[in-house]
CSV table of C-alpha atoms in Angstrom, one decimal:
chain,number,residue,atom,x,y,z
R,8,MET,CA,77.8,111.0,110.0
R,9,ASN,CA,78.5,114.2,111.7
R,10,THR,CA,81.7,116.2,110.9
R,11,PRO,CA,84.2,115.7,113.7
R,12,PRO,CA,84.5,118.8,115.9
R,13,ASP,CA,88.3,119.2,115.2
R,14,THR,CA,87.7,119.4,111.4
R,15,PRO,CA,85.5,122.4,110.9
R,16,ALA,CA,84.2,122.5,107.3
R,17,GLN,CA,84.6,126.4,107.2
R,18,GLU,CA,88.4,126.2,107.4
R,19,THR,CA,90.6,126.2,104.3
R,20,ILE,CA,93.6,123.9,104.3
R,21,ALA,CA,96.8,123.6,102.2
R,22,ALA,CA,99.7,121.2,102.0
R,23,LEU,CA,102.5,120.0,99.8
R,24,ALA,CA,101.1,117.0,97.9
R,25,THR,CA,104.4,115.9,96.5
R,26,PRO,CA,107.4,114.5,98.6
R,27,PRO,CA,109.5,117.3,100.2
R,28,GLY,CA,112.9,117.9,98.8
R,29,ARG,CA,114.3,118.6,95.3
R,30,GLY,CA,112.3,117.4,92.2
R,31,GLY,CA,111.1,118.4,88.8
R,32,ILE,CA,107.6,119.3,90.0
R,33,GLY,CA,106.1,120.3,93.3
R,34,VAL,CA,102.4,120.4,93.8
R,35,VAL,CA,100.6,122.4,96.5
R,36,ARG,CA,96.9,121.4,97.2
R,37,VAL,CA,94.4,123.8,98.7
R,38,SER,CA,90.8,123.0,99.7
R,39,GLY,CA,88.0,125.0,101.4
R,40,PRO,CA,85.8,128.0,101.1
R,41,GLN,CA,88.7,130.6,100.8
R,42,VAL,CA,90.1,129.0,97.6
R,43,CYS,CA,88.6,131.6,95.2
R,44,GLN,CA,89.9,134.5,97.3
R,45,LEU,CA,93.3,132.9,97.5
R,46,ALA,CA,93.4,132.3,93.7
R,47,THR,CA,92.6,135.9,93.1
R,48,ALA,CA,95.4,137.0,95.4
R,49,LEU,CA,98.0,134.6,94.0
R,50,LEU,CA,97.0,134.4,90.4
R,51,GLY,CA,95.1,137.6,89.7
R,52,SER,CA,91.9,135.7,89.0
R,53,VAL,CA,90.2,132.4,89.5
R,54,PRO,CA,91.2,130.0,86.8
R,55,THR,CA,88.7,128.4,84.4
R,56,PRO,CA,87.4,125.3,86.1
R,57,ARG,CA,89.3,122.1,85.2
R,58,TYR,CA,91.6,123.9,82.6
R,59,ALA,CA,95.3,124.0,83.2
R,60,THR,CA,96.5,127.6,83.2
R,61,TYR,CA,100.2,128.4,82.9
R,62,GLN,CA,100.9,131.6,84.8
R,63,PRO,CA,103.0,133.2,87.6
R,64,PHE,CA,102.3,132.7,91.3
R,65,SER,CA,102.8,136.0,93.0
R,66,ASP,CA,103.1,137.2,96.6
R,67,SER,CA,101.2,140.1,98.3
R,68,ARG,CA,103.8,142.6,97.0
R,69,GLY,CA,103.3,141.4,93.4
R,70,GLU,CA,106.6,139.7,93.2
R,71,THR,CA,106.7,136.3,91.4
R,72,ILE,CA,107.3,133.3,93.6
R,73,ASP,CA,107.3,130.8,90.8
R,74,ILE,CA,105.8,130.2,87.3
R,75,GLY,CA,103.7,127.0,86.9
R,76,ILE,CA,100.3,125.5,86.2
R,77,ALA,CA,97.2,126.3,88.2
R,78,LEU,CA,94.1,124.0,88.3
R,79,TYR,CA,90.8,124.9,89.8
R,80,PHE,CA,88.1,122.4,90.7
R,81,PRO,CA,84.9,124.0,92.1
R,82,ALA,CA,82.7,122.2,94.6
R,83,PRO,CA,81.2,119.7,94.6
R,84,HIS,CA,83.2,118.3,91.6
R,85,SER,CA,86.5,117.9,93.3
R,86,PHE,CA,88.3,115.2,95.2
R,87,THR,CA,87.3,116.7,98.6
R,88,GLY,CA,83.9,117.9,97.5
R,89,GLU,CA,85.0,121.5,98.3
R,90,ASP,CA,86.6,124.2,96.1
R,91,VAL,CA,90.1,122.9,95.4
R,92,LEU,CA,93.1,124.7,93.9
R,93,GLU,CA,96.3,122.8,92.8
R,94,LEU,CA,99.4,124.8,92.0
R,95,GLN,CA,102.1,122.8,90.1
R,96,GLY,CA,105.4,124.6,90.3
R,97,HIS,CA,109.1,123.7,90.3
R,98,GLY,CA,110.0,121.1,92.9
R,99,GLY,CA,112.6,123.0,94.9
R,100,ALA,CA,112.3,123.0,98.6
R,101,ILE,CA,112.8,126.8,98.8
R,102,VAL,CA,110.3,127.5,96.1
R,103,MET,CA,107.6,125.3,97.7
R,104,ASP,CA,108.3,126.7,101.1
R,105,ARG,CA,107.9,130.3,99.9
R,106,LEU,CA,104.6,129.4,98.1
R,107,LEU,CA,103.2,127.7,101.2
R,108,ARG,CA,104.2,130.6,103.5
R,109,GLU,CA,102.4,133.0,101.2
R,110,ILE,CA,99.3,130.8,101.0
R,111,TYR,CA,99.2,130.6,104.9
R,112,GLN,CA,98.9,134.4,104.9
R,113,HIS,CA,95.4,134.2,103.4
R,114,ALA,CA,93.2,132.6,106.1
R,115,VAL,CA,94.5,129.2,105.2
R,116,ARG,CA,96.1,126.7,107.7
R,117,PRO,CA,98.4,123.7,107.2
R,118,ALA,CA,96.5,120.5,106.5
R,119,ARG,CA,96.8,117.6,109.0
R,120,ALA,CA,97.8,114.1,107.9
R,121,GLY,CA,95.1,112.6,105.8
R,122,GLU,CA,92.8,115.6,106.0
R,123,PHE,CA,92.1,115.9,102.3
R,124,SER,CA,91.0,112.3,102.2
R,125,GLN,CA,89.0,112.8,105.4
R,126,ARG,CA,87.1,115.7,103.9
R,127,ALA,CA,86.4,113.6,100.8
R,128,PHE,CA,85.0,110.9,103.1
R,129,LEU,CA,82.9,113.3,105.2
R,130,ASN,CA,81.5,115.0,102.0
R,131,GLY,CA,80.4,111.6,100.6
R,132,LYS,CA,83.0,111.5,97.7
R,133,ILE,CA,84.5,108.2,98.9
R,134,ASP,CA,83.7,105.7,101.7
R,135,LEU,CA,86.1,104.6,104.4
R,136,THR,CA,87.5,101.6,102.5
R,137,GLN,CA,88.3,103.8,99.5
R,138,ALA,CA,90.0,106.4,101.7
R,139,GLU,CA,92.2,103.7,103.3
R,140,ALA,CA,92.9,102.4,99.8
R,141,ILE,CA,94.5,105.7,98.9
R,142,ALA,CA,97.1,105.3,101.7
R,143,ASP,CA,97.6,101.6,100.8
R,144,LEU,CA,98.2,102.4,97.1
R,145,ILE,CA,100.9,104.9,98.1
R,146,ALA,CA,102.5,102.5,100.5
R,147,ALA,CA,102.2,99.4,98.2
R,148,GLU,CA,105.6,97.6,97.9
R,149,SER,CA,104.6,95.1,95.2
R,150,GLU,CA,102.6,95.1,92.0
R,151,ALA,CA,100.0,92.7,93.5
R,152,ALA,CA,99.5,95.0,96.5
R,153,ALA,CA,99.1,98.0,94.2
R,154,GLU,CA,96.5,96.2,92.1
R,155,ALA,CA,94.6,95.1,95.2
R,156,ALA,CA,94.6,98.7,96.6
R,157,LEU,CA,93.4,100.0,93.3
R,158,ARG,CA,90.5,97.6,93.3
R,159,SER,CA,89.5,98.9,96.8
R,160,LEU,CA,89.9,102.5,95.6
R,161,LYS,CA,87.6,101.7,92.6
R,162,GLY,CA,85.0,100.4,95.1
R,163,ASP,CA,85.2,96.6,94.7
R,164,PHE,CA,85.4,96.0,98.5
R,165,SER,CA,82.7,98.6,99.2
R,166,ALA,CA,80.4,97.1,96.6
R,167,ALA,CA,80.7,93.6,98.1
R,168,ILE,CA,79.8,95.0,101.5
R,169,HIS,CA,76.9,97.1,100.2
R,170,LEU,CA,75.4,94.1,98.5
R,171,LEU,CA,75.5,92.2,101.8
R,172,VAL,CA,74.0,95.1,103.7
R,173,GLU,CA,71.1,95.4,101.2
R,174,ALA,CA,70.3,91.7,101.6
R,175,LEU,CA,70.5,92.1,105.4
R,176,ILE,CA,68.1,95.0,105.4
R,177,ALA,CA,65.6,93.1,103.3
R,178,LEU,CA,65.8,90.2,105.6
R,179,ARG,CA,65.5,92.4,108.7
R,180,CYS,CA,62.4,94.0,107.3
R,181,TYR,CA,60.8,90.6,106.7
R,182,ILE,CA,61.6,89.4,110.2
R,183,GLU,CA,60.4,92.6,111.8
R,184,ALA,CA,57.1,92.1,110.0
R,185,ALA,CA,57.0,88.6,111.4
R,186,ILE,CA,57.4,89.9,114.9
R,187,ASP,CA,54.4,92.2,114.3
R,188,PHE,CA,52.2,89.0,113.9
R,189,PRO,CA,53.2,86.9,116.9
R,190,ASP,CA,50.4,84.3,116.3
R,191,GLU,CA,51.7,83.5,112.9
R,192,GLU,CA,55.4,84.1,113.6
R,193,ILE,CA,56.8,80.6,113.1
R,194,ASP,CA,54.8,79.9,109.8
R,195,PHE,CA,55.7,83.4,108.6
R,196,LEU,CA,59.5,82.8,109.0
R,197,GLN,CA,59.2,79.4,107.4
R,198,ARG,CA,57.3,80.7,104.4
R,199,GLY,CA,59.9,83.4,103.9
R,200,ASP,CA,62.7,80.8,103.7
R,201,VAL,CA,64.6,82.7,106.3
R,202,ALA,CA,66.9,79.8,107.1
R,203,ALA,CA,68.1,79.5,103.5
R,204,ARG,CA,68.6,83.3,103.2
R,205,LEU,CA,70.6,83.3,106.4
R,206,GLN,CA,72.8,80.5,105.1
R,207,GLN,CA,73.3,82.4,101.8
R,208,LEU,CA,74.4,85.5,103.7
R,209,LEU,CA,76.8,83.5,105.8
R,210,GLN,CA,78.4,82.0,102.6
R,211,GLN,CA,78.7,85.5,101.1
R,212,ILE,CA,80.4,86.9,104.2
R,213,GLU,CA,82.8,83.9,104.3
R,214,ARG,CA,83.8,84.4,100.6
R,215,ILE,CA,84.4,88.1,101.3
R,216,ASN,CA,86.4,87.2,104.4
R,217,GLN,CA,88.6,84.8,102.4
R,218,THR,CA,89.4,87.5,99.9
R,219,ALA,CA,90.0,90.1,102.6
R,220,GLN,CA,92.5,87.8,104.3
R,221,GLN,CA,94.5,87.6,101.1
R,222,GLY,CA,94.4,91.4,100.9
R,223,SER,CA,95.5,91.8,104.5
R,224,LEU,CA,98.5,89.5,103.8
R,225,LEU,CA,99.3,91.6,100.7
R,226,ARG,CA,99.3,94.8,102.9
R,227,GLU,CA,100.8,93.6,106.2
R,228,GLY,CA,102.8,90.5,105.2
R,229,MET,CA,104.2,88.1,107.6
R,230,ARG,CA,106.7,88.7,110.4
R,231,VAL,CA,109.0,85.7,110.6
R,232,VAL,CA,111.7,85.5,113.3
R,233,LEU,CA,114.8,83.3,112.8
R,234,ALA,CA,115.7,81.8,116.2
R,235,GLY,CA,118.0,79.2,117.4
R,236,LEU,CA,121.4,78.4,119.0
R,237,PRO,CA,124.5,80.3,118.0
R,238,ASN,CA,126.0,79.2,114.6
R,239,ALA,CA,122.9,77.3,113.6
R,240,GLY,CA,122.8,79.1,110.3
R,241,LYS,CA,120.3,81.9,110.9
R,242,SER,CA,122.3,84.7,109.3
R,243,SER,CA,123.2,82.5,106.3
R,244,LEU,CA,119.5,81.8,105.8
R,245,LEU,CA,118.7,85.5,106.0
R,246,ASN,CA,121.3,86.2,103.3
R,247,ALA,CA,120.0,83.4,101.1
R,248,LEU,CA,116.4,84.6,101.4
R,249,ALA,CA,117.4,88.2,100.7
R,250,GLY,CA,119.6,87.2,97.8
R,251,GLU,CA,122.5,89.4,99.1
R,252,ASP,CA,124.9,89.5,102.1
R,253,ARG,CA,122.9,91.5,104.6
R,254,ALA,CA,124.2,89.8,107.7
R,255,ILE,CA,127.7,89.1,108.8
R,256,VAL,CA,128.5,85.4,108.8
R,257,THR,CA,131.5,83.9,110.6
R,258,ASP,CA,132.4,80.7,112.4
R,259,ILE,CA,132.5,82.6,115.7
R,260,ALA,CA,129.6,81.9,117.9
R,261,GLY,CA,127.6,85.0,118.9
R,262,THR,CA,128.4,87.1,115.8
R,263,THR,CA,124.9,88.5,115.6
R,264,ARG,CA,124.3,90.8,118.6
R,265,ASP,CA,121.3,92.8,117.4
R,266,LEU,CA,118.1,92.4,115.4
R,267,LEU,CA,118.5,92.5,111.6
R,268,GLN,CA,115.4,92.8,109.5
R,269,GLN,CA,115.1,92.2,105.8
R,270,GLU,CA,112.0,92.5,103.6
R,271,ILE,CA,111.5,90.2,100.7
R,272,ASN,CA,108.6,89.8,98.2
R,273,LEU,CA,107.0,86.3,98.2
R,274,ASP,CA,104.7,86.3,95.2
R,275,GLY,CA,103.4,89.7,96.1
R,276,MET,CA,103.2,89.1,99.9
R,277,PRO,CA,105.8,91.1,101.9
R,278,LEU,CA,107.8,88.8,104.2
R,279,HIS,CA,109.6,90.5,107.1
R,280,ILE,CA,112.5,88.3,108.1
R,281,ILE,CA,114.2,89.1,111.4
R,282,ASP,CA,117.6,87.6,112.2
R,283,THR,CA,118.3,87.4,116.0
R,284,ALA,CA,121.2,86.7,118.3
R,285,GLY,CA,121.9,83.0,119.2
R,286,LEU,CA,119.9,81.9,122.2
R,287,ARG,CA,122.2,80.7,124.9
R,288,GLU,CA,123.5,81.5,128.4
R,289,SER,CA,126.1,84.2,128.2
R,290,SER,CA,128.2,86.3,130.6
R,291,CYS,CA,128.7,89.0,127.9
R,292,GLU,CA,126.6,92.0,128.7
R,293,ILE,CA,126.3,93.0,125.0
R,294,GLU,CA,125.3,89.5,124.0
R,295,GLN,CA,122.8,89.3,126.9
R,296,GLU,CA,121.1,92.5,125.5
R,297,GLY,CA,121.0,90.9,122.0
R,298,ILE,CA,119.3,87.8,123.5
R,299,ARG,CA,116.8,89.9,125.3
R,300,ARG,CA,115.9,91.6,122.1
R,301,ALA,CA,115.6,88.3,120.3
R,302,TRP,CA,113.0,87.1,122.8
R,303,GLY,CA,111.2,90.4,122.3
R,304,ALA,CA,111.1,89.8,118.6
R,305,ILE,CA,109.9,86.3,119.1
R,306,ALA,CA,106.9,87.5,121.2
R,307,GLN,CA,105.7,89.7,118.3
R,308,ALA,CA,106.2,87.2,115.5
R,309,ASN,CA,103.6,85.7,113.2
R,310,LEU,CA,105.9,82.7,112.8
R,311,VAL,CA,109.1,81.4,114.4
R,312,LEU,CA,111.6,79.5,112.3
R,313,LEU,CA,113.7,77.4,114.7
R,314,ILE,CA,117.0,77.1,112.9
R,315,ILE,CA,118.8,73.8,113.7
R,316,ASP,CA,122.2,72.8,112.5
R,317,SER,CA,121.8,69.4,110.8
R,318,CYS,CA,125.2,68.4,112.3
R,319,HIS,CA,123.9,69.0,115.8
R,320,SER,CA,125.2,66.9,118.6
R,321,GLU,CA,123.1,65.2,121.3
R,322,GLN,CA,123.9,68.1,123.6
R,323,GLN,CA,122.6,70.7,121.0
R,324,GLN,CA,119.6,68.5,120.4
R,325,ALA,CA,118.8,68.7,124.2
R,326,GLU,CA,119.4,72.5,124.1
R,327,ASN,CA,117.0,72.9,121.1
R,328,ALA,CA,114.4,70.9,123.1
R,329,ARG,CA,114.7,73.3,126.0
R,330,LEU,CA,114.4,76.3,123.6
R,331,ILE,CA,111.2,74.9,122.1
R,332,ALA,CA,109.7,74.6,125.6
R,333,LYS,CA,110.4,78.3,126.2
R,334,LEU,CA,108.8,79.5,123.0
R,335,PRO,CA,105.4,81.1,123.2
R,336,PRO,CA,102.9,78.3,122.6
R,337,HIS,CA,100.4,80.5,120.7
R,338,ILE,CA,103.0,81.5,118.0
R,339,PRO,CA,103.4,79.0,115.1
R,340,LEU,CA,106.7,77.2,115.1
R,341,ARG,CA,108.5,75.6,112.1
R,342,LYS,CA,111.8,73.7,112.3
R,343,VAL,CA,114.4,74.4,109.6
R,344,PHE,CA,117.4,72.1,109.4
R,345,THR,CA,120.4,73.9,107.7
R,346,LYS,CA,123.8,72.9,106.3
R,347,ILE,CA,122.5,69.7,104.7
R,348,ASP,CA,125.3,70.1,102.1
R,349,ILE,CA,128.0,69.3,104.6
R,350,CYS,CA,126.2,67.1,107.2
R,351,THR,CA,125.5,63.4,106.9
R,352,ASN,CA,122.8,63.4,109.7
R,353,ASN,CA,120.1,64.4,107.2
R,354,ASN,CA,117.7,61.5,107.6
R,355,SER,CA,117.0,61.5,111.2
R,356,SER,CA,113.3,61.1,112.3
R,357,GLU,CA,113.5,64.5,113.9
R,358,GLN,CA,114.0,66.3,110.6
R,359,ILE,CA,110.9,64.9,109.1
R,360,GLU,CA,109.0,67.5,111.2
R,361,GLY,CA,110.6,70.5,109.3
R,362,ASN,CA,112.4,71.8,106.3
R,363,LEU,CA,115.8,70.7,105.1
R,364,LEU,CA,117.9,73.2,103.2
R,365,SER,CA,121.3,74.5,102.4
R,366,SER,CA,121.7,78.3,102.5
R,367,LYS,CA,125.0,77.8,100.5
R,368,THR,CA,123.7,75.8,97.6
R,369,GLY,CA,120.0,77.0,97.7
R,370,VAL,CA,118.7,73.5,98.0
R,371,GLY,CA,115.3,73.5,99.9
R,372,LEU,CA,114.9,77.3,99.8
R,373,ASP,CA,112.0,77.2,97.3
R,374,GLN,CA,110.2,74.6,99.3
R,375,LEU,CA,110.6,76.7,102.4
R,376,LYS,CA,109.0,79.7,100.6
R,377,GLN,CA,106.1,77.6,99.5
R,378,ASP,CA,105.6,76.3,103.1
R,379,LEU,CA,105.7,79.8,104.4
R,380,LYS,CA,102.8,80.8,102.1
R,381,GLN,CA,100.9,77.7,103.1
R,382,ILE,CA,101.3,78.4,106.8
R,383,MET,CA,99.9,81.9,106.4
R,384,GLY,CA,97.1,80.7,104.0
R,385,TYR,CA,98.4,82.8,101.1
R,386,HIS,CA,97.7,81.2,97.8
R,387,GLY,CA,99.4,83.8,95.6
R,388,ASP,CA,96.5,84.2,93.2
R,389,THR,CA,95.5,87.8,93.7
R,390,GLU,CA,93.1,88.1,90.8
R,391,GLY,CA,90.1,89.9,92.0
R,392,CYS,CA,91.7,90.5,95.4
R,393,PHE,CA,91.1,93.8,97.2
R,394,MET,CA,93.2,95.4,99.9
R,395,ALA,CA,92.0,94.9,103.5
R,396,ARG,CA,93.2,95.8,107.0
R,397,ARG,CA,93.1,94.2,110.4
R,398,ARG,CA,90.0,96.2,111.4
R,399,HIS,CA,88.2,94.9,108.3
R,400,LEU,CA,89.0,91.3,109.2
R,401,GLN,CA,87.9,91.9,112.8
R,402,ALA,CA,84.6,93.4,111.7
R,403,LEU,CA,84.0,90.5,109.2
R,404,ASN,CA,84.7,87.9,111.9
R,405,LEU,CA,82.3,89.6,114.3
R,406,ALA,CA,79.7,89.9,111.6
R,407,THR,CA,80.1,86.2,110.9
R,408,GLY,CA,79.7,85.4,114.6
R,409,HIS,CA,76.4,87.4,114.9
R,410,LEU,CA,75.1,85.8,111.8
R,411,GLN,CA,75.8,82.3,113.1
R,412,THR,CA,74.1,83.2,116.4
R,413,ALA,CA,71.1,84.4,114.3
R,414,ILE,CA,70.9,81.0,112.7
R,415,SER,CA,70.9,79.3,116.1
R,416,GLN,CA,68.2,81.6,117.4
R,417,LEU,CA,66.1,80.9,114.3
R,418,HIS,CA,66.2,77.2,115.2
R,419,LEU,CA,64.8,78.1,118.6
R,420,HIS,CA,62.1,80.2,116.9
R,421,CYS,CA,63.3,83.4,118.7
R,422,ALA,CA,62.4,86.0,116.0
R,423,GLU,CA,63.3,89.0,118.2
R,424,LEU,CA,66.8,87.6,118.9
R,425,VAL,CA,67.3,86.8,115.2
R,426,ALA,CA,66.4,90.4,114.4
R,427,GLU,CA,68.8,91.8,117.0
R,428,GLU,CA,71.7,89.6,115.7
R,429,LEU,CA,71.0,90.8,112.2
R,430,ARG,CA,71.1,94.4,113.4
R,431,LEU,CA,74.5,93.7,115.0
R,432,THR,CA,75.7,92.0,111.8
R,433,GLN,CA,74.8,95.1,109.8
R,434,GLN,CA,76.5,97.4,112.3
R,435,GLN,CA,79.8,95.5,111.9
R,436,LEU,CA,79.6,95.6,108.1
R,437,GLU,CA,78.9,99.3,108.1
R,438,MET,CA,81.9,99.9,110.4
R,439,ILE,CA,84.0,98.7,107.4
R,440,THR,CA,82.7,101.3,105.0
R,441,GLY,CA,82.3,104.0,107.6
R,442,HIS,CA,78.5,104.4,107.4
R,443,PHE,CA,78.5,103.5,111.1
R,444,GLY,CA,81.5,104.4,113.2
R,445,SER,CA,83.0,106.7,115.8
R,446,ASP,CA,85.0,109.9,115.4
R,447,ASP,CA,87.8,108.2,117.4
R,448,LEU,CA,88.0,105.5,114.7
R,449,LEU,CA,88.1,108.1,111.9
R,450,GLY,CA,90.8,110.0,113.7
R,451,ARG,CA,93.0,106.9,114.1
R,452,ILE,CA,92.6,106.0,110.5
R,453,PHE,CA,93.3,109.3,108.8
R,454,SER,CA,96.1,110.3,111.2
R,455,SER,CA,98.1,107.4,109.6
R,456,PHE,CA,98.0,109.1,106.1
R,457,CYS,CA,100.8,111.2,104.8
R,458,ILE,CA,100.5,115.0,104.6
R,459,GLY,CA,98.8,116.2,101.4
R,460,LYS,CA,96.5,113.2,101.0
């Protein structure tokens, strides 16, 4: 793959690799062809490769900026594949800023977000799934997510894709050979057991897809919106799920006026719970804005929990029916009947369709959590799971579609079309690892990284 035009390999880059602010240690990372000249200017000489050297960091006047540890990694044996210098000093904002300002005086420019990882990818040190795993490992909010990201970083996801691609290439070569002998084409394909090999590839892709879906849920989680009439128990349920008083709860209808989001960990899967204003007709301008925002949140939800007061009257039952009719039909809906600790109307046929719970006593909360996992297809067993993103799932789904089409074309004895579908399958799989892709895709991916990675 060619180097993107906005990332010239001849430039040397530098950035703070630790969080800005005050800390015990601050690390500045430098990568590129000017590293040795910079080391000589700052340190007096180039450090011994891969040995930690404790020494002063000096400016152009010879004044000491800081005293710390210098580490030099010559190309190609470094993270980026280029000459890399890491300076570990004291983590004060002023000290790090002075050190960076001095570095930028030596034909070195500030690194863009994700540029170190991007250079590692472009220099063949890691593939795209491993590069993305670096960002996912940093952003992991649960132990399961961190373990999955680490598996991707170690190359588990890439290895599974590479095995598929190798099998595809072997099959493509066989089919291309069959096309070269049109008089024997049908017998040639049958002798090669092409149908069985295609089915085996399809099963492999589906297994990877299932694992990737679990990894995607670990990374992105589930966006759940609590919707319903005023005083139905939405805020009380949010507090119960969060395990703390995050939302104000009163008997006054319309207490919640804005969106309130809380993240909880559901056996490793992040759950983004959004409390919303009660949905009703209102003359209050502030409440109207809250209701408008509630509908906006509903439109972006993975799941809507319609919160219904178990003590609801016939009028409220009719209002809930009208609400259901207004909800987006493509977004999954689950009814949750609250306040079962104080209501006697708990055995109606309507409630069989949803969850029964009490936010006050906690009865029914565990069942709701289990149902949420089931709705999203998350089984909680993350052993062997690797981190995955939406683009990975999209590529796997497209690859599956092309492979299924190839099987259909094989039944019609269209070897040329089978070969084309296999080519498209391989193309989608190589989009995942970055062996086939556009510079625009790479730009979007690496721009989401933090500075210094």
